[in-house]
Amino acid sequence: MLRGVGVSPGIAIGKALIFKVEGAVLGHRTIADDEVTRELQRLEKAIKKSKQQLVSLKNKVSKEAGKDFARIFDAHILMLEDEVLINAIRNLVKEQRINVEWALKEVRDRLISLFAQFNDEYMQDRGIDVEDVWQRIQSNLSLNPTLNAANLSEEGILIAPNISPSELAQMDKKLLRGFVTDAGGRTSHTGILARSLKIPAVIGLSDVTSRVKEGDLLLIDGNEGVVIVNPNLTLIQEYESKKRRYQEHEVELLKTKELPAVTLDGKRIALMANIELPEEIDSALQHAAEGIGLFRSEFLYLRPSFSLPSEEEIFLLYRELAEKLTPYPATIRTLDLGGDKMNNLPGVSHEANPFLGLRAIRFCFKRKEVFKTQLRALLRASAYGNLRIILPMISGIEEIHQAKLILEEVKEELHSEHIHFNPRIPIGVLIEIPSAALIADLLAKEVDFFSIGTNDLIQYLIAVDRSNVNVSYLYEPLHPAIIRSLKFIVDSAKKHQIPVSLCGEMAGDPAALIILLGLGLDELSMNPYSIPLIKRLIRSLSVEETRRMVRGIMRLTTARQVEEYLLERLSRMFPEGYL
Ligand code: PEP
Ligand code: MG
């Protein structure tokens, strides 16, 4: 039995599937004359297989996400059919007597540096396509092909050193029963996405990849962060009944669906959902979300290879969101790429610290046309419902001014094209960088609302990488510095009479709820599955009482003390348990 961080609840049993090891080194090998034919045959086979995979991937994406999405694979297939390219590889093998992997690498390197020289972002993006196709051929050349994101071919539980959000977004969810990784933290985007997709996951196990073999039977409990390798029958039965109890509990909690989230002393809290993918809109509504507090729209950009969605594609998605949610609001975050989401952005050189680098609004200012396309789509969709814009990673006032200027530019364009939009669309900021938290009083004068992104605020305030398992013990939402910071942000919003929401993972945490109510938050946005439990707790708490408790909590000096205090209060308030 191994223990890690249960990052996405649920119990799964299945065969272990070993995910590819990132960055496998492919060595140079000189081949004998009589090996040339065999090497060339290996190349032909790998190309043929890659083509078949791409065609089936194209069909699958076309069915799931539409023809426009699927078109990106055409460029990849064309590359595999390009005789000039393939001949360049063949010739290297023949003339230099080298193994095909190395010949492939040489041609790839030449192409990538060629694309990088262009000053044109479109051409630079094509370098990413080359990389994608090349990796596919390399993996199909392998004598013992390992799994990769696109070719999950059987049902099971994935074991990997790490899984990126884009890899998870591409996997066949019908085959993926769950996953387990060495790396990762609770608020890593992979964890967030797993919860949204309801895929049980345990992460941060350090060395699970060396403890599990392909084909081992695995049992994972994402609620408790437990992984059992080759469990016996008794354990399997025990966990199956746990799974049933867990499902019954979920049904029980959903009975609050029709009831409002109102405290004993009458304060109404808007409970909203954070979503990443359009498929989740229905789940948000089924769990009685009163709006979308955060739509992480960058997941639209995490495709098999980085290719930009068109304005029309983005517009159609946002319109669907606006129409389905109406009259409730849907808060759309402008692109937050970078950090642990797509840190190999096209046209952006490698960064040593992607979380401190060209992420989110910073990337949007650099790639203004990408930003403008998104804003155009967003404004156009605002004519169909109640949309709000939220800007991520704002560190100071100038960034708000700059974003507003670009928004005005887009509004004028639309206006001159006689396209309808909501000219008074609310614009808010995510308070998730310490500098923004410290000037919340100044920022409050500039925007229509705040939403506190504690996932990042904790990471940056405590200087602890949210996805690094080695320092996850320091990632403490109840740290007095976080609570003080939240208090200042909420007080600043109240002083300037703008609504304040919280959309980090903390919003779905029952113990933290006491603090959030006591501080005066108006709106909480969380994973849709957490809404019923949080609503039940809100209905049995009074704001007045939580305010008193917060006064006591402000005097405590460590996260541990705060946690003990909250758990003790909760167990007194809910002697039968609250989960
Ligand atoms: C946050 O940082 O708290 C947040 C809500 O955004 P994300 O987790 O996507 O960074
Ligand atoms: Mg964030």
CSV table of C-alpha atoms and ligand atoms in Angstrom, one decimal, residues 189 294 296 333 336 341 359 392-393 430-432 453-457 459-460 466 503, ligand 2:
chain,number,residue,atom,x,y,z
A,189,HIS,CA,-3.6,21.9,-13.1
A,294,LEU,CA,-14.2,30.7,-13.5
A,296,ARG,CA,-10.4,28.3,-17.6
A,333,ARG,CA,-10.9,34.1,-17.9
A,336,ASP,CA,-3.8,31.7,-18.7
A,341,LYS,CA,-0.1,24.7,-18.6
A,359,ARG,CA,2.4,33.4,-18.3
A,392,PRO,CA,-5.4,36.5,-14.7
A,393,MET,CA,-2.0,37.2,-13.2
A,430,LEU,CA,-7.9,37.5,-10.3
A,431,ILE,CA,-6.1,38.5,-7.2
A,432,GLU,CA,-3.4,35.8,-7.2
A,453,GLY,CA,-7.2,32.8,-7.0
A,454,THR,CA,-5.8,31.2,-3.9
A,455,ASN,CA,-4.1,28.4,-5.8
A,456,ASP,CA,-1.5,30.8,-7.1
A,457,LEU,CA,-1.7,33.3,-4.3
A,459,GLN,CA,2.2,29.5,-4.3
A,460,TYR,CA,3.6,33.0,-4.7
A,466,ARG,CA,2.1,24.3,-6.5
A,503,CYS,CA,-12.2,30.6,-7.0
B,2,MG,MG,-4.2,31.1,-11.0
